[in-house]
mmCIF file of C-alpha atoms and ligand atoms in Angstrom:
data_model
loop_
_atom_site.group_PDB
_atom_site.id
_atom_site.type_symbol
_atom_site.label_atom_id
_atom_site.label_comp_id
_atom_site.label_asym_id
_atom_site.label_seq_id
_atom_site.Cartn_x
_atom_site.Cartn_y
_atom_site.Cartn_z
ATOM 1 C CA MET A 940 94.935 125.834 115.781
ATOM 2 C CA PRO A 941 98.631 125.518 116.573
ATOM 3 C CA ALA A 942 100.592 122.441 115.529
ATOM 4 C CA TRP A 943 101.512 119.980 118.268
ATOM 5 C CA ARG A 944 103.207 116.634 118.680
ATOM 6 C CA LEU A 945 102.746 113.934 121.279
ATOM 7 C CA SER A 946 104.339 110.494 121.701
ATOM 8 C CA ARG A 947 103.740 107.695 124.150
ATOM 9 C CA HIS A 948 105.543 104.422 124.848
ATOM 10 C CA PHE A 949 103.628 101.172 125.262
ATOM 11 C CA LEU A 950 104.770 97.736 126.391
ATOM 12 C CA GLY A 951 105.072 95.414 123.396
ATOM 13 C CA ARG A 952 102.204 93.115 124.334
ATOM 14 C CA PRO A 953 98.703 92.566 122.944
ATOM 15 C CA ALA A 954 96.950 94.365 125.823
ATOM 16 C CA SER A 955 98.737 97.557 124.785
ATOM 17 C CA VAL A 956 96.773 97.719 121.524
ATOM 18 C CA THR A 957 93.655 98.761 123.453
ATOM 19 C CA GLU A 958 95.701 101.310 125.405
ATOM 20 C CA ALA A 959 97.144 102.763 122.212
ATOM 21 C CA ARG A 960 93.668 103.054 120.751
ATOM 22 C CA ARG A 961 92.470 104.819 123.904
ATOM 23 C CA PHE A 962 95.428 107.209 123.647
ATOM 24 C CA ILE A 963 94.169 108.207 120.194
ATOM 25 C CA THR A 964 90.545 108.539 121.341
ATOM 26 C CA THR A 965 91.562 110.775 124.234
ATOM 27 C CA THR A 966 94.026 112.867 122.276
ATOM 28 C CA LEU A 967 92.153 113.280 118.999
ATOM 29 C CA GLY A 968 88.585 113.188 120.325
ATOM 30 C CA ALA A 969 87.848 116.646 118.949
ATOM 31 C CA TRP A 970 89.180 115.875 115.468
ATOM 32 C CA PRO A 971 86.996 114.684 112.591
ATOM 33 C CA VAL A 972 89.594 112.018 111.753
ATOM 34 C CA VAL A 973 89.479 110.364 115.189
ATOM 35 C CA GLU A 974 87.718 107.183 114.035
ATOM 36 C CA SER A 975 90.109 106.577 111.156
ATOM 37 C CA ALA A 976 93.022 107.330 113.462
ATOM 38 C CA GLU A 977 91.773 104.771 116.012
ATOM 39 C CA LEU A 978 91.496 102.050 113.372
ATOM 40 C CA ILE A 979 94.894 102.836 111.884
ATOM 41 C CA VAL A 980 96.715 102.864 115.202
ATOM 42 C CA SER A 981 94.967 99.646 116.274
ATOM 43 C CA GLU A 982 96.225 97.878 113.140
ATOM 44 C CA LEU A 983 99.748 99.295 113.345
ATOM 45 C CA ALA A 984 100.073 98.548 117.070
ATOM 46 C CA THR A 985 98.784 95.012 116.484
ATOM 47 C CA ASN A 986 101.441 94.548 113.817
ATOM 48 C CA ALA A 987 104.152 95.895 116.122
ATOM 49 C CA VAL A 988 103.331 93.334 118.816
ATOM 50 C CA ARG A 989 102.785 90.502 116.322
ATOM 51 C CA HIS A 990 105.487 90.877 113.688
ATOM 52 C CA THR A 991 108.416 92.745 115.292
ATOM 53 C CA ALA A 992 110.998 92.617 118.055
ATOM 54 C CA SER A 993 108.746 94.885 120.114
ATOM 55 C CA ALA A 994 107.087 91.624 121.223
ATOM 56 C CA ARG A 995 110.245 90.450 123.022
ATOM 57 C CA PHE A 996 110.281 90.598 126.823
ATOM 58 C CA GLY A 997 110.835 94.226 127.754
ATOM 59 C CA GLY A 998 110.031 95.366 124.221
ATOM 60 C CA LYS A 999 108.036 98.475 123.464
ATOM 61 C CA PHE A 1000 106.460 100.448 120.682
ATOM 62 C CA ILE A 1001 105.886 104.174 120.451
ATOM 63 C CA VAL A 1002 102.809 105.901 119.085
ATOM 64 C CA SER A 1003 103.334 109.465 117.844
ATOM 65 C CA ILE A 1004 100.774 112.007 116.750
ATOM 66 C CA GLN A 1005 101.687 115.167 114.924
ATOM 67 C CA ALA A 1006 98.689 117.430 114.419
ATOM 68 C CA GLU A 1007 98.514 120.452 112.162
ATOM 69 C CA PRO A 1008 95.423 122.445 111.209
ATOM 70 C CA ASP A 1009 94.967 120.538 107.946
ATOM 71 C CA GLN A 1010 96.455 117.113 108.676
ATOM 72 C CA VAL A 1011 97.241 114.519 111.318
ATOM 73 C CA TRP A 1012 100.347 112.358 111.027
ATOM 74 C CA LEU A 1013 100.391 109.086 112.972
ATOM 75 C CA GLY A 1014 103.451 106.922 113.484
ATOM 76 C CA VAL A 1015 103.982 103.600 115.227
ATOM 77 C CA ALA A 1016 107.657 102.894 115.874
ATOM 78 C CA ASP A 1017 108.608 99.282 116.585
ATOM 79 C CA GLU A 1018 111.863 97.555 117.463
ATOM 80 C CA GLY A 1019 112.419 96.061 114.024
ATOM 81 C CA GLY A 1020 113.344 92.552 112.975
ATOM 82 C CA PRO A 1021 113.966 90.682 109.736
ATOM 83 C CA GLY A 1022 110.483 91.144 108.231
ATOM 84 C CA LEU A 1023 109.176 94.119 106.292
ATOM 85 C CA PRO A 1024 105.702 95.628 106.471
ATOM 86 C CA ARG A 1025 104.124 94.948 103.100
ATOM 87 C CA LEU A 1026 100.730 94.819 101.502
ATOM 88 C CA VAL A 1027 99.773 91.206 100.939
ATOM 89 C CA ARG A 1028 96.765 89.611 99.327
ATOM 90 C CA PRO A 1029 94.278 89.049 102.180
ATOM 91 C CA SER A 1030 93.517 85.430 102.995
ATOM 92 C CA ASP A 1031 91.219 83.800 105.559
ATOM 93 C CA ASP A 1032 93.962 81.940 107.374
ATOM 94 C CA GLU A 1033 96.901 84.329 107.091
ATOM 95 C CA GLY A 1034 95.309 87.767 107.489
ATOM 96 C CA GLY A 1035 96.706 90.576 105.400
ATOM 97 C CA ARG A 1036 93.846 92.985 106.072
ATOM 98 C CA GLY A 1037 95.584 95.336 108.476
ATOM 99 C CA LEU A 1038 97.825 97.302 106.134
ATOM 100 C CA LEU A 1039 95.177 97.162 103.443
ATOM 101 C CA LEU A 1040 92.802 98.941 105.826
ATOM 102 C CA VAL A 1041 95.496 101.483 106.719
ATOM 103 C CA ALA A 1042 96.164 102.139 103.035
ATOM 104 C CA SER A 1043 92.462 102.618 102.312
ATOM 105 C CA LEU A 1044 91.825 104.993 105.237
ATOM 106 C CA ALA A 1045 94.979 107.098 104.981
ATOM 107 C CA ASP A 1046 95.677 109.814 102.422
ATOM 108 C CA ASN A 1047 99.243 108.579 102.412
ATOM 109 C CA TRP A 1048 101.264 106.021 104.354
ATOM 110 C CA GLY A 1049 104.713 104.513 104.384
ATOM 111 C CA VAL A 1050 107.535 102.915 106.304
ATOM 112 C CA TYR A 1051 111.011 104.058 107.253
ATOM 113 C CA GLY A 1052 113.773 102.516 109.323
ATOM 114 C CA ASN A 1053 115.613 99.220 109.237
ATOM 115 C CA GLN A 1054 116.058 95.943 111.128
ATOM 116 C CA ALA A 1055 116.844 97.851 114.312
ATOM 117 C CA GLY A 1056 113.503 99.635 114.291
ATOM 118 C CA ARG A 1057 110.860 100.731 111.819
ATOM 119 C CA THR A 1058 108.148 103.347 111.831
ATOM 120 C CA VAL A 1059 104.976 102.722 109.917
ATOM 121 C CA TRP A 1060 103.190 106.033 109.398
ATOM 122 C CA ALA A 1061 99.889 107.261 108.041
ATOM 123 C CA LEU A 1062 98.713 110.733 107.093
ATOM 124 C CA LEU A 1063 95.108 111.866 107.409
ATOM 125 C CA LYS A 1064 94.049 115.102 105.772
ATOM 126 C CA VAL A 1065 91.712 117.274 107.812
ATOM 127 C CA ASP A 1066 89.154 119.711 106.526
ATOM 128 C CA PRO A 1067 89.956 122.731 108.772
ATOM 129 C CA ILE A 1068 86.343 123.935 108.655
ATOM 130 C CA ALA A 1069 85.019 120.550 109.820
ATOM 131 C CA ALA A 1070 87.692 120.476 112.517
ATOM 132 C CA ALA A 1071 86.729 123.899 113.824
ATOM 133 C CA ALA A 1072 83.017 123.011 113.763
ATOM 134 C CA GLN A 1073 83.578 119.759 115.661
ATOM 135 C CA ALA A 1074 85.769 121.481 118.267
ATOM 136 C CA THR A 1075 83.116 124.174 118.808
ATOM 137 C CA ALA A 1076 80.315 121.600 119.082
ATOM 138 C CA ARG A 1077 81.992 119.795 121.979
ATOM 139 C CA PRO A 1078 80.671 120.515 125.471
HETATM 140 N N1 ATP B 828 105.719 96.626 111.658
HETATM 141 C C1 ATP B 828 105.998 95.555 110.893
HETATM 142 N N2 ATP B 828 107.265 95.066 110.823
HETATM 143 C C2 ATP B 828 107.547 93.995 110.042
HETATM 144 N N3 ATP B 828 106.654 93.349 109.280
HETATM 145 C C3 ATP B 828 105.390 93.788 109.304
HETATM 146 C C4 ATP B 828 104.984 94.906 110.105
HETATM 147 N N4 ATP B 828 103.671 95.129 109.894
HETATM 148 C C5 ATP B 828 103.276 94.197 109.003
HETATM 149 N N5 ATP B 828 104.292 93.387 108.643
HETATM 150 C C6 ATP B 828 104.256 92.318 107.631
HETATM 151 O O1 ATP B 828 103.319 92.706 106.639
HETATM 152 C C7 ATP B 828 102.315 91.695 106.499
HETATM 153 C C8 ATP B 828 100.979 92.338 106.213
HETATM 154 O O2 ATP B 828 100.503 93.010 107.378
HETATM 155 P P1 ATP B 828 98.945 93.109 107.624
HETATM 156 O O3 ATP B 828 98.722 93.889 108.869
HETATM 157 O O4 ATP B 828 98.311 93.598 106.361
HETATM 158 O O5 ATP B 828 98.468 91.602 107.804
HETATM 159 P P2 ATP B 828 98.614 90.626 109.059
HETATM 160 O O6 ATP B 828 99.114 91.371 110.250
HETATM 161 O O7 ATP B 828 99.409 89.435 108.616
HETATM 162 O O8 ATP B 828 97.114 90.143 109.308
HETATM 163 P P3 ATP B 828 95.869 91.005 109.848
HETATM 164 O O9 ATP B 828 96.354 92.407 110.075
HETATM 165 O O10 ATP B 828 94.825 90.913 108.767
HETATM 166 O O11 ATP B 828 95.449 90.313 111.121
HETATM 167 C C9 ATP B 828 102.387 90.885 107.788
HETATM 168 O O12 ATP B 828 101.965 89.574 107.599
HETATM 169 C C10 ATP B 828 103.837 90.969 108.165
HETATM 170 O O13 ATP B 828 104.576 89.977 107.494
HETATM 171 MG MG1 MG B 829 98.151 93.145 110.837
#
């Protein structure tokens, strides 16, 4: 399986979260990590449109997928702002479950960038044998 990379822009509004999730489903449908990838991108896209300048009129966020035989890297690039993505103690009224879920599903995750734009990324390891089996099983 050759490595490949794909990115797509989305408008920085709540409706785009569903579109970003669908982008993952369509693109990674044959990969054993597709369900984790859908959940991760849903949380990161939700954060982009809730906590960053991507939510301004005309704002956007970009979802990138970089697939290699043994791993899938996912990145959601936002338009930044004063706040930092951080793990917080979950609470009923203030949330805090999104990044916790990302951290529990991903083999590794992190953030780079600054106030002008940040990328929150997650890495999912793939068992190449499971990946090949799933690809072969598809109609
Ligand atoms: N892309 C981001 N840029 C800046 N700050 C962020 C970003 N993503 C998350 N944060 C900050 O990190 C905190 C924790 O994010 P997390 O997704 O865990 O919780 P939440 O979005 O507040 O609530 P929930 O996801 O449970 O609905 C957020 O409250 C926010 O302050
Ligand atoms: Mg969140």
